[in-house]
Amino acid sequence: MEQQTQGEGFSPDTAATRLHRELRTRLCEGDFAPGDLISIRRIATEYGTSAMPAREAVRWLVTEGALVFSDSRKIRVPELNRERFHEVLFARKSLETEVSRQAFPRLTAADLVELEGIDARINAAIEAGDMQAYMRGNHRFHFLIYRRSRSRVLLPLVELLWLQYGPSMRQIGTRWGASRIADDHHRDVTHALSRGDREGFCNAIAADIEQGMRLLE
Amino acid sequence: MEQQTQGEGFSPDTAATRLHRELRTRLCEGDFAPGDLISIRRIATEYGTSAMPAREAVRWLVTEGALVFSDSRKIRVPELNRERFHEVLFARKSLETEVSRQAFPRLTAADLVELEGIDARINAAIEAGDMQAYMRGNHRFHFLIYRRSRSRVLLPLVELLWLQYGPSMRQIGTRWGASRIADDHHRDVTHALSRGDREGFCNAIAADIEQGMRLLE
DNA sequence: CGCTGCAAGATGTGATCACATACGTGTGAT
DNA sequence: ATCACACGTATGTGATCACATCTTGCAGCG
């Protein structure tokens, strides 16, 4: 059993890889809307590269389920129907409570401070009705926690779920206004963390995700 | 909310896609050993295509974690250390018990017969010490169940885990002989199914996976 | 006999071209 | 005015070449 220093996620620093990462975070943070058309050549010119890296990055996102073929030869951001979106949230709850349980003992006091800072910015974004800032903050809030789990197996799966979750959540949020998402459970998360209450912490994460499910009704 | 008939996994029938599927099942069924070197051009000539489709298929497998970069410019089947392999099995238990729970009410009497048939072939493979046949049978046993869940979200995640699980399990099995894996819980699975015992069914699946964890000690 | 060094091959990446097909538009006829 | 056909454009896919880098193997020298 060798060094195994660079787990699975390692890829050489190449143009295609950079583009892939860039598009991934943009998807998770809701920069794209469901139904948006994605063109390989357009992405290429947009980022100043040849078509080759864009082609690889886009095709990777398709295999990850972050993009789909709509008709033949048309790649777009998927529009999740209610059932599918519910499935994603259900899977998120299952995986992310587990990841949170593993992350909990590794979270430091500095992490708690940073989480509270992010939460403050999230609330400001909701107040201002800035959906993009809300999405970015929410993404960073959760993944600051999940990264601490050091899980090289579950964490990539959670990222895949967020790739599907991002665009549809942005759509739902912008469509129904920020008021409906105001009662997130981030405060419960940070409180449980400061109390050292592991199960309360996991339950708050689960409740935060379940609250997203209730948005569907 | 359109038709959404072809969920996420849809890809046009292209050379790269076919190669990708082929290599995926070969990995899940243990055709490759951890540490095996994968060359894009070699795969290309092996399957009679240009380098382009092989390049895409291999790179997709890298983004899925089924293959890794070892040194720079060297792609190989990953060797999971004990901790990592345990993580994969832990994630498998978490996801596959859930998928099994969703699949249970959809399993038919014909499915039960087919599962028993596969189980018989698995036992014959163990008897004969045919690790490859065991791997193939085990893969088909589990995924016949999981496909019935109709989950387009959790099922792809389970497949990702098997892509990592396959090669290392094959290695462990061939190294330690088939005797150690003889006491799988497939019989408990089919029995619980014939009794209509949903929780017993899920528990048998979980026990089957946990038995794999015990092989590590 | 052993070590050094250079050359040849192999590898992944990026770029460019050819190709088949789908879509949009504009022009022509009716 | 309306419909039909055709041409041009845009798309993803496949193939091929160039390039930088790394490995391998063999020859030449000490």
Coordinates of C-alpha atoms (C1' of nucleotides) in Angstrom, one line a residue:
Chain A
M1 CA 0.0 0.0 0.0
E2 CA 2.0 2.9 -1.4
Q3 CA 2.1 6.6 -0.5
Q4 CA -1.3 7.4 -1.7
T5 CA -0.6 11.0 -1.0
Q6 CA -2.8 12.5 -3.7
G7 CA -5.9 10.4 -3.4
E8 CA -8.4 10.3 -6.2
G9 CA -9.0 14.0 -7.0
F10 CA -5.5 14.6 -8.4
S11 CA -5.2 15.9 -11.8
P12 CA -2.3 17.7 -13.4
D13 CA -2.6 21.4 -13.7
T14 CA -3.9 21.6 -17.2
A15 CA -6.2 24.0 -19.1
A16 CA -9.0 21.5 -19.2
T17 CA -8.8 20.8 -15.5
R18 CA -8.8 24.5 -14.6
L19 CA -11.8 25.1 -16.8
H20 CA -13.5 22.1 -15.2
R21 CA -13.0 23.5 -11.7
E22 CA -14.1 26.9 -12.7
L23 CA -17.4 25.7 -14.3
R24 CA -18.0 23.4 -11.3
T25 CA -17.9 26.1 -8.8
R26 CA -20.0 28.4 -11.0
L27 CA -22.6 25.6 -11.2
C28 CA -22.6 24.9 -7.5
E29 CA -22.9 28.6 -6.7
G30 CA -25.8 29.1 -9.0
D31 CA -24.2 31.1 -11.8
F32 CA -26.2 29.1 -14.3
A33 CA -29.9 28.7 -14.7
P34 CA -31.6 25.4 -15.6
G35 CA -32.2 25.2 -19.3
D36 CA -29.1 27.4 -20.2
L37 CA -27.5 26.2 -23.4
I38 CA -23.8 25.4 -23.2
S39 CA -21.6 25.4 -26.2
I40 CA -18.1 24.0 -26.3
R41 CA -16.8 26.5 -28.8
R42 CA -18.5 29.4 -27.0
I43 CA -16.9 28.4 -23.6
A44 CA -13.6 28.1 -25.4
T45 CA -13.6 31.6 -26.8
E46 CA -15.0 32.9 -23.6
Y47 CA -12.0 31.6 -21.7
G48 CA -9.5 32.3 -24.4
T49 CA -8.5 28.7 -25.0
S50 CA -8.8 26.3 -27.9
A51 CA -11.9 24.1 -28.2
M52 CA -10.1 21.1 -26.9
P53 CA -9.9 22.0 -23.2
A54 CA -13.5 23.3 -23.2
R55 CA -14.6 20.2 -24.9
E56 CA -13.1 18.0 -22.2
A57 CA -14.4 20.2 -19.3
V58 CA -17.9 20.2 -20.7
R59 CA -18.0 16.5 -21.4
W60 CA -16.7 15.8 -17.9
L61 CA -19.6 17.8 -16.5
V62 CA -21.9 15.7 -18.6
T63 CA -20.6 12.5 -17.2
E64 CA -21.0 14.0 -13.7
G65 CA -24.6 14.8 -14.4
A66 CA -24.1 18.5 -14.0
L67 CA -24.9 19.0 -17.7
V68 CA -27.1 17.0 -20.0
F69 CA -27.7 16.4 -23.7
S70 CA -31.2 17.8 -24.4
D71 CA -31.7 17.1 -28.1
S72 CA -28.9 15.6 -30.1
R73 CA -25.9 17.9 -30.2
K74 CA -27.3 20.3 -27.6
I75 CA -25.8 20.5 -24.1
R76 CA -27.6 22.4 -21.4
V77 CA -28.0 22.8 -17.7
P78 CA -30.6 20.3 -16.6
E79 CA -34.0 21.3 -15.4
L80 CA -34.9 19.0 -12.5
N81 CA -38.5 18.2 -12.1
R82 CA -39.9 18.2 -8.6
E83 CA -39.4 14.5 -8.0
R84 CA -35.8 14.6 -9.2
F85 CA -35.0 17.7 -7.1
H86 CA -36.5 15.9 -4.1
E87 CA -34.3 12.9 -4.8
V88 CA -31.2 15.1 -4.8
L89 CA -32.2 16.7 -1.5
F90 CA -32.9 13.3 0.0
A91 CA -29.5 12.0 -1.1
R92 CA -27.9 15.2 0.2
K93 CA -29.5 14.7 3.6
S94 CA -28.3 11.1 3.8
L95 CA -24.7 11.8 2.8
E96 CA -24.2 15.2 4.4
T97 CA -25.4 14.3 7.8
E98 CA -22.9 11.4 7.7
V99 CA -20.1 13.7 6.4
S100 CA -21.0 16.2 9.1
R101 CA -20.7 13.5 11.8
Q102 CA -17.2 12.8 10.6
A103 CA -16.3 16.4 10.3
F104 CA -17.6 17.5 13.7
P105 CA -14.6 16.5 15.9
R106 CA -12.2 18.2 13.5
L107 CA -13.9 21.6 13.5
T108 CA -11.9 24.2 15.4
A109 CA -12.8 27.3 17.2
A110 CA -11.5 29.3 14.2
D111 CA -13.8 27.3 12.0
L112 CA -16.7 28.3 14.2
V113 CA -15.8 32.0 13.9
E114 CA -15.6 31.7 10.1
L115 CA -18.9 29.9 9.9
E116 CA -20.6 32.6 11.9
G117 CA -19.1 35.2 9.6
I118 CA -20.3 33.4 6.5
D119 CA -23.8 33.0 8.1
A120 CA -23.9 36.8 8.8
R121 CA -23.1 37.4 5.1
I122 CA -25.8 34.9 4.1
N123 CA -28.4 36.7 6.2
A124 CA -27.3 40.0 4.6
A125 CA -27.7 38.5 1.2
I126 CA -31.2 37.3 2.0
E127 CA -32.0 40.7 3.4
A128 CA -30.8 42.3 0.2
G129 CA -32.5 39.7 -2.0
D130 CA -29.1 38.9 -3.6
M131 CA -29.7 35.3 -4.6
Q132 CA -26.2 34.9 -6.1
A133 CA -24.5 36.0 -2.9
Y134 CA -26.8 33.7 -0.9
M135 CA -25.9 30.7 -3.1
R136 CA -22.2 31.4 -2.8
G137 CA -22.4 31.8 1.0
N138 CA -24.5 28.7 1.5
H139 CA -22.1 26.7 -0.6
R140 CA -19.1 27.9 1.3
F141 CA -20.8 27.4 4.7
H142 CA -21.6 23.7 4.0
F143 CA -18.3 22.8 2.4
L144 CA -16.2 24.5 5.0
I145 CA -17.7 21.9 7.3
Y146 CA -17.6 19.0 4.9
R147 CA -14.0 19.5 4.0
R148 CA -13.0 18.9 7.6
S149 CA -14.3 15.3 7.3
R150 CA -11.2 14.6 5.3
S151 CA -13.3 12.0 3.5
R152 CA -11.9 11.4 0.0
V153 CA -14.9 9.1 -0.8
L154 CA -18.1 10.7 0.4
L155 CA -17.0 14.3 -0.2
P156 CA -16.8 14.0 -4.0
L157 CA -20.2 12.4 -4.0
V158 CA -21.6 15.4 -2.1
E159 CA -20.0 17.7 -4.6
L160 CA -21.8 15.8 -7.4
L161 CA -25.1 16.3 -5.7
W162 CA -24.4 20.1 -5.3
L163 CA -23.6 20.3 -9.0
Q164 CA -27.2 19.2 -9.7
Y165 CA -28.7 21.1 -6.8
G166 CA -27.1 24.5 -7.6
P167 CA -28.9 25.6 -10.7
S168 CA -32.3 24.4 -9.6
M169 CA -32.0 25.9 -6.2
R170 CA -31.0 29.3 -7.7
Q171 CA -34.1 29.1 -9.9
I172 CA -36.4 28.3 -7.1
G173 CA -34.9 31.0 -4.9
T174 CA -35.2 33.7 -7.5
R175 CA -38.7 32.6 -8.5
W176 CA -40.2 32.6 -5.1
G177 CA -38.1 35.4 -3.5
A178 CA -35.6 35.2 -0.7
S179 CA -38.2 35.5 2.0
R180 CA -39.1 31.8 1.8
I181 CA -35.5 30.7 2.5
A182 CA -35.0 33.1 5.3
D183 CA -35.5 30.5 8.0
D184 CA -32.4 28.4 7.3
H185 CA -30.9 26.4 10.2
H186 CA -27.4 27.8 10.0
R187 CA -27.7 29.4 13.4
D188 CA -28.7 26.0 14.9
V189 CA -25.6 24.5 13.3
T190 CA -23.2 27.0 14.7
H191 CA -24.9 26.9 18.1
A192 CA -24.7 23.1 18.3
L193 CA -21.1 23.4 17.3
S194 CA -20.3 25.9 20.0
R195 CA -22.1 23.6 22.6
G196 CA -20.1 20.6 21.4
D197 CA -23.4 18.9 20.6
R198 CA -22.5 16.5 17.9
E199 CA -26.0 15.0 17.3
G200 CA -27.6 18.4 17.5
F201 CA -25.1 19.6 14.9
C202 CA -26.0 16.7 12.5
N203 CA -29.7 17.3 13.1
A204 CA -29.4 20.9 12.3
I205 CA -27.6 20.1 9.0
A206 CA -30.4 17.6 8.2
A207 CA -33.1 20.2 9.1
D208 CA -31.4 22.7 6.9
I209 CA -31.7 20.4 3.9
E210 CA -35.2 19.2 4.8
Q211 CA -36.2 22.9 4.8
G212 CA -35.2 22.9 1.2
M213 CA -37.5 20.0 0.6
R214 CA -40.4 21.9 2.0
L215 CA -39.8 24.7 -0.5
L216 CA -41.2 22.2 -3.1
E217 CA -44.7 22.1 -1.7
Chain B
M1 CA -40.6 20.8 -16.1
E2 CA -40.2 19.0 -19.4
Q3 CA -40.3 15.4 -20.3
Q4 CA -37.1 14.5 -18.5
T5 CA -37.3 11.0 -20.0
Q6 CA -33.6 10.5 -20.3
G7 CA -32.4 11.7 -16.9
E8 CA -28.8 12.4 -16.4
G9 CA -27.1 9.4 -17.7
F10 CA -28.0 10.0 -21.3
S11 CA -25.2 10.3 -23.8
P12 CA -25.4 10.0 -27.6
D13 CA -24.2 6.6 -28.9
T14 CA -20.7 7.6 -29.7
A15 CA -17.4 5.8 -29.8
A16 CA -16.2 7.5 -26.6
T17 CA -19.4 6.6 -24.8
R18 CA -19.3 3.0 -25.8
L19 CA -15.7 2.7 -24.7
H20 CA -16.5 4.4 -21.4
R21 CA -19.3 1.9 -20.6
E22 CA -17.1 -1.0 -21.6
L23 CA -14.2 0.1 -19.4
R24 CA -16.6 0.8 -16.5
T25 CA -18.2 -2.6 -16.4
R26 CA -14.7 -4.2 -16.8
L27 CA -13.6 -2.2 -13.7
C28 CA -16.6 -3.0 -11.7
E29 CA -16.3 -6.7 -12.5
G30 CA -12.7 -6.8 -11.5
D31 CA -11.1 -7.2 -15.0
F32 CA -8.3 -4.8 -13.9
A33 CA -5.9 -5.1 -11.0
P34 CA -4.9 -2.1 -8.8
G35 CA -1.7 -0.6 -10.1
D36 CA -2.4 -1.6 -13.7
L37 CA -1.0 1.0 -16.1
I38 CA -3.6 2.5 -18.6
S39 CA -2.4 4.1 -21.8
I40 CA -4.7 6.1 -23.9
R41 CA -3.1 5.1 -27.2
R42 CA -2.9 1.4 -26.1
I43 CA -6.6 1.4 -25.3
A44 CA -7.3 3.1 -28.7
T45 CA -5.4 0.4 -30.7
E46 CA -6.9 -2.3 -28.5
Y47 CA -10.4 -1.3 -29.5
G48 CA -9.6 -0.2 -33.0
T49 CA -10.5 3.4 -32.7
S50 CA -8.5 6.6 -32.9
A51 CA -6.8 8.1 -29.8
M52 CA -9.6 10.6 -29.4
P53 CA -12.4 8.4 -28.0
A54 CA -10.0 6.5 -25.8
R55 CA -8.7 9.7 -24.5
E56 CA -12.1 10.9 -23.5
A57 CA -13.2 7.6 -22.0
V58 CA -10.0 7.3 -19.9
R59 CA -10.2 11.0 -18.8
W60 CA -13.9 10.5 -17.8
L61 CA -12.8 7.5 -15.7
V62 CA -10.2 9.7 -14.0
T63 CA -12.8 12.4 -13.1
E64 CA -15.0 9.6 -11.7
G65 CA -12.1 8.4 -9.5
A66 CA -12.0 5.0 -11.3
L67 CA -8.5 5.8 -12.5
V68 CA -5.8 8.1 -11.1
F69 CA -2.7 9.9 -12.2
S70 CA 0.2 8.2 -10.4
D71 CA 3.2 10.2 -11.5
S72 CA 2.8 12.9 -14.1
R73 CA 1.6 11.5 -17.4
K74 CA 0.9 8.1 -16.0
I75 CA -2.7 6.8 -15.6
R76 CA -3.3 3.7 -13.6
V77 CA -5.9 1.7 -11.6
P78 CA -5.7 3.1 -8.1
E79 CA -4.4 1.0 -5.2
L80 CA -6.7 1.7 -2.3
N81 CA -5.0 1.6 1.1
R82 CA -6.9 -0.1 4.0
E83 CA -8.4 3.2 5.2
R84 CA -9.5 4.2 1.8
F85 CA -11.0 0.9 1.0
H86 CA -12.8 0.9 4.3
E87 CA -14.2 4.4 3.4
V88 CA -15.6 3.0 0.2
L89 CA -17.3 0.1 2.0
F90 CA -18.7 2.4 4.6
A91 CA -20.1 4.7 1.9
R92 CA -21.4 1.6 0.1
K93 CA -23.2 0.5 3.2
S94 CA -24.8 3.8 3.7
L95 CA -26.0 4.3 0.2
E96 CA -26.8 0.7 -0.8
T97 CA -29.0 0.0 2.2
E98 CA -31.0 3.1 1.3
V99 CA -31.2 2.2 -2.4
S100 CA -32.2 -1.3 -1.3
R101 CA -35.0 0.1 0.8
Q102 CA -36.4 2.0 -2.2
A103 CA -36.0 -1.0 -4.5
F104 CA -37.6 -3.6 -2.2
P105 CA -41.3 -2.9 -3.0
R106 CA -40.5 -3.0 -6.7
L107 CA -38.8 -6.4 -6.7
T108 CA -41.0 -9.1 -8.4
A109 CA -41.2 -12.8 -8.0
A110 CA -39.3 -13.2 -11.3
D111 CA -36.5 -11.0 -9.8
L112 CA -36.3 -13.3 -6.8
V113 CA -35.9 -16.3 -9.1
E114 CA -33.2 -14.5 -11.0
L115 CA -31.4 -13.5 -7.9
E116 CA -31.4 -17.1 -6.6
G117 CA -30.0 -18.2 -9.9
I118 CA -27.2 -15.6 -9.8
D119 CA -26.5 -16.6 -6.2
A120 CA -26.1 -20.2 -7.3
R121 CA -23.6 -19.3 -9.9
I122 CA -21.8 -17.1 -7.4
N123 CA -21.5 -20.1 -5.0
A124 CA -20.2 -22.2 -7.9
A125 CA -17.6 -19.6 -8.7
I126 CA -16.4 -19.6 -5.1
E127 CA -16.3 -23.4 -5.1
A128 CA -14.2 -23.3 -8.3
G129 CA -12.0 -20.5 -7.0
D130 CA -13.0 -18.4 -10.1
M131 CA -12.6 -14.9 -8.8
Q132 CA -13.6 -13.3 -12.0
A133 CA -16.9 -15.1 -12.2
Y134 CA -17.5 -14.3 -8.5
M135 CA -16.9 -10.6 -9.1
R136 CA -19.2 -10.6 -12.2
G137 CA -21.9 -12.5 -10.3
N138 CA -21.7 -10.3 -7.2
H139 CA -21.9 -7.2 -9.3
R140 CA -25.0 -8.4 -11.1
F141 CA -26.7 -9.6 -8.0
H142 CA -26.5 -6.2 -6.3
F143 CA -27.3 -4.1 -9.3
L144 CA -30.3 -6.2 -10.3
I145 CA -31.7 -5.1 -7.0
Y146 CA -30.5 -1.5 -7.1
R147 CA -31.8 -0.9 -10.6
R148 CA -35.3 -1.6 -9.3
S149 CA -35.0 1.5 -7.1
R150 CA -35.4 3.6 -10.2
S151 CA -33.3 6.2 -8.4
R152 CA -31.5 8.4 -11.0
V153 CA -29.6 10.1 -8.3
L154 CA -28.4 7.6 -5.8
L155 CA -27.8 4.8 -8.3
P156 CA -25.0 6.7 -10.2
L157 CA -23.3 7.4 -6.9
V158 CA -23.4 3.7 -6.0
E159 CA -21.9 2.9 -9.4
L160 CA -19.0 5.3 -8.7
L161 CA -18.3 3.5 -5.5
W162 CA -18.2 0.1 -7.3
L163 CA -15.7 1.6 -9.8
Q164 CA -13.3 2.0 -6.9
Y165 CA -14.4 -1.1 -5.1
G166 CA -14.0 -3.5 -8.0
P167 CA -10.2 -3.7 -8.6
S168 CA -9.3 -3.7 -4.9
M169 CA -11.9 -6.4 -4.1
R170 CA -10.6 -8.5 -6.9
Q171 CA -7.0 -8.2 -5.5
I172 CA -8.1 -9.0 -2.0
G173 CA -10.1 -12.0 -3.2
T174 CA -7.3 -13.4 -5.3
R175 CA -4.7 -12.8 -2.7
W176 CA -6.6 -14.5 0.2
G177 CA -8.4 -17.1 -1.7
A178 CA -12.1 -17.6 -2.2
S179 CA -12.6 -19.4 1.1
R180 CA -12.7 -16.1 3.1
I181 CA -15.5 -14.7 1.0
A182 CA -17.6 -17.9 1.1
D183 CA -19.9 -16.7 3.8
D184 CA -21.6 -13.9 2.0
H185 CA -25.1 -12.9 2.9
H186 CA -26.8 -13.3 -0.4
R187 CA -28.9 -16.2 0.9
D188 CA -30.2 -14.0 3.7
V189 CA -31.1 -11.4 1.1
T190 CA -33.2 -13.7 -1.0
H191 CA -34.8 -15.3 2.1
A192 CA -35.8 -11.9 3.4
L193 CA -37.2 -11.0 0.0
S194 CA -39.2 -14.1 -0.2
R195 CA -40.6 -13.5 3.3
G196 CA -41.5 -9.9 2.4
D197 CA -39.3 -8.7 5.2
R198 CA -38.1 -5.3 4.1
E199 CA -35.9 -4.4 7.0
G200 CA -34.4 -7.9 7.1
F201 CA -33.7 -7.4 3.4
C202 CA -31.9 -4.1 4.0
N203 CA -30.0 -5.6 7.0
A204 CA -28.8 -8.5 4.9
I205 CA -27.5 -6.1 2.3
A206 CA -25.7 -4.1 5.0
A207 CA -24.3 -7.3 6.5
D208 CA -23.0 -8.4 3.1
I209 CA -21.1 -5.2 2.8
E210 CA -19.9 -5.3 6.4
Q211 CA -18.5 -8.7 5.8
G212 CA -16.3 -7.2 3.2
M213 CA -15.0 -4.8 5.8
R214 CA -14.0 -7.7 8.1
L215 CA -11.8 -9.0 5.3
L216 CA -9.5 -6.1 6.0
E217 CA -8.5 -7.3 9.4
Chain C
dC1 C1' 32.8 -4.3 -15.6
dG2 C1' 30.3 -0.2 -14.3
dC3 C1' 28.6 4.3 -14.7
dT4 C1' 27.3 8.3 -17.5
dG5 C1' 25.0 10.4 -21.1
dC6 C1' 22.5 10.9 -25.1
dA7 C1' 19.1 9.3 -28.3
dA8 C1' 14.8 7.1 -29.4
dG9 C1' 10.3 6.0 -27.9
dA10 C1' 6.1 6.7 -25.3
dT11 C1' 2.8 9.6 -23.0
dG12 C1' -0.8 13.2 -22.1
dT13 C1' -2.1 17.8 -23.8
dG14 C1' -3.4 21.3 -27.0
dA15 C1' -4.6 22.8 -31.6
dT16 C1' -6.5 22.4 -36.0
dC17 C1' -9.1 20.3 -39.7
dA18 C1' -12.8 17.3 -41.7
dC19 C1' -17.3 15.5 -41.3
dA20 C1' -22.2 14.6 -40.4
dT21 C1' -26.1 16.6 -38.8
dA22 C1' -29.5 20.0 -36.8
dC23 C1' -31.2 24.5 -36.8
dG24 C1' -32.2 29.3 -38.6
dT25 C1' -32.8 32.3 -42.1
dG26 C1' -33.8 34.0 -46.3
dT27 C1' -35.3 33.6 -50.9
dG28 C1' -38.2 31.9 -54.2
dA29 C1' -42.4 30.1 -56.1
dT30 C1' -47.3 29.6 -55.9
Chain D
dA1 C1' -49.3 36.4 -48.2
dT2 C1' -47.9 31.8 -47.2
dC3 C1' -45.4 27.8 -47.6
dA4 C1' -41.3 25.1 -49.2
dC5 C1' -36.8 24.4 -50.3
dA6 C1' -32.1 25.5 -50.1
dC7 C1' -28.1 27.5 -48.4
dG8 C1' -25.3 29.0 -44.5
dT9 C1' -24.2 28.6 -39.8
dA10 C1' -23.3 26.3 -35.5
dT11 C1' -22.8 22.1 -33.1
dG12 C1' -20.4 17.8 -31.3
dT13 C1' -17.4 14.0 -32.8
dG14 C1' -13.3 11.9 -34.8
dA15 C1' -8.7 12.1 -36.7
dT16 C1' -4.2 13.8 -37.0
dC17 C1' -0.2 16.6 -36.0
dA18 C1' 3.0 19.3 -32.9
dC19 C1' 4.9 19.8 -28.5
dA20 C1' 6.8 19.3 -23.8
dT21 C1' 8.1 16.0 -20.7
dC22 C1' 9.3 11.6 -18.9
dT23 C1' 11.1 7.0 -19.4
dT24 C1' 13.9 3.5 -21.4
dG25 C1' 17.6 1.4 -23.5
dC26 C1' 21.9 1.3 -25.5
dA27 C1' 26.2 2.9 -26.6
dG28 C1' 30.5 5.0 -25.2
dC29 C1' 33.8 6.2 -21.9
dG30 C1' 36.3 5.7 -17.6

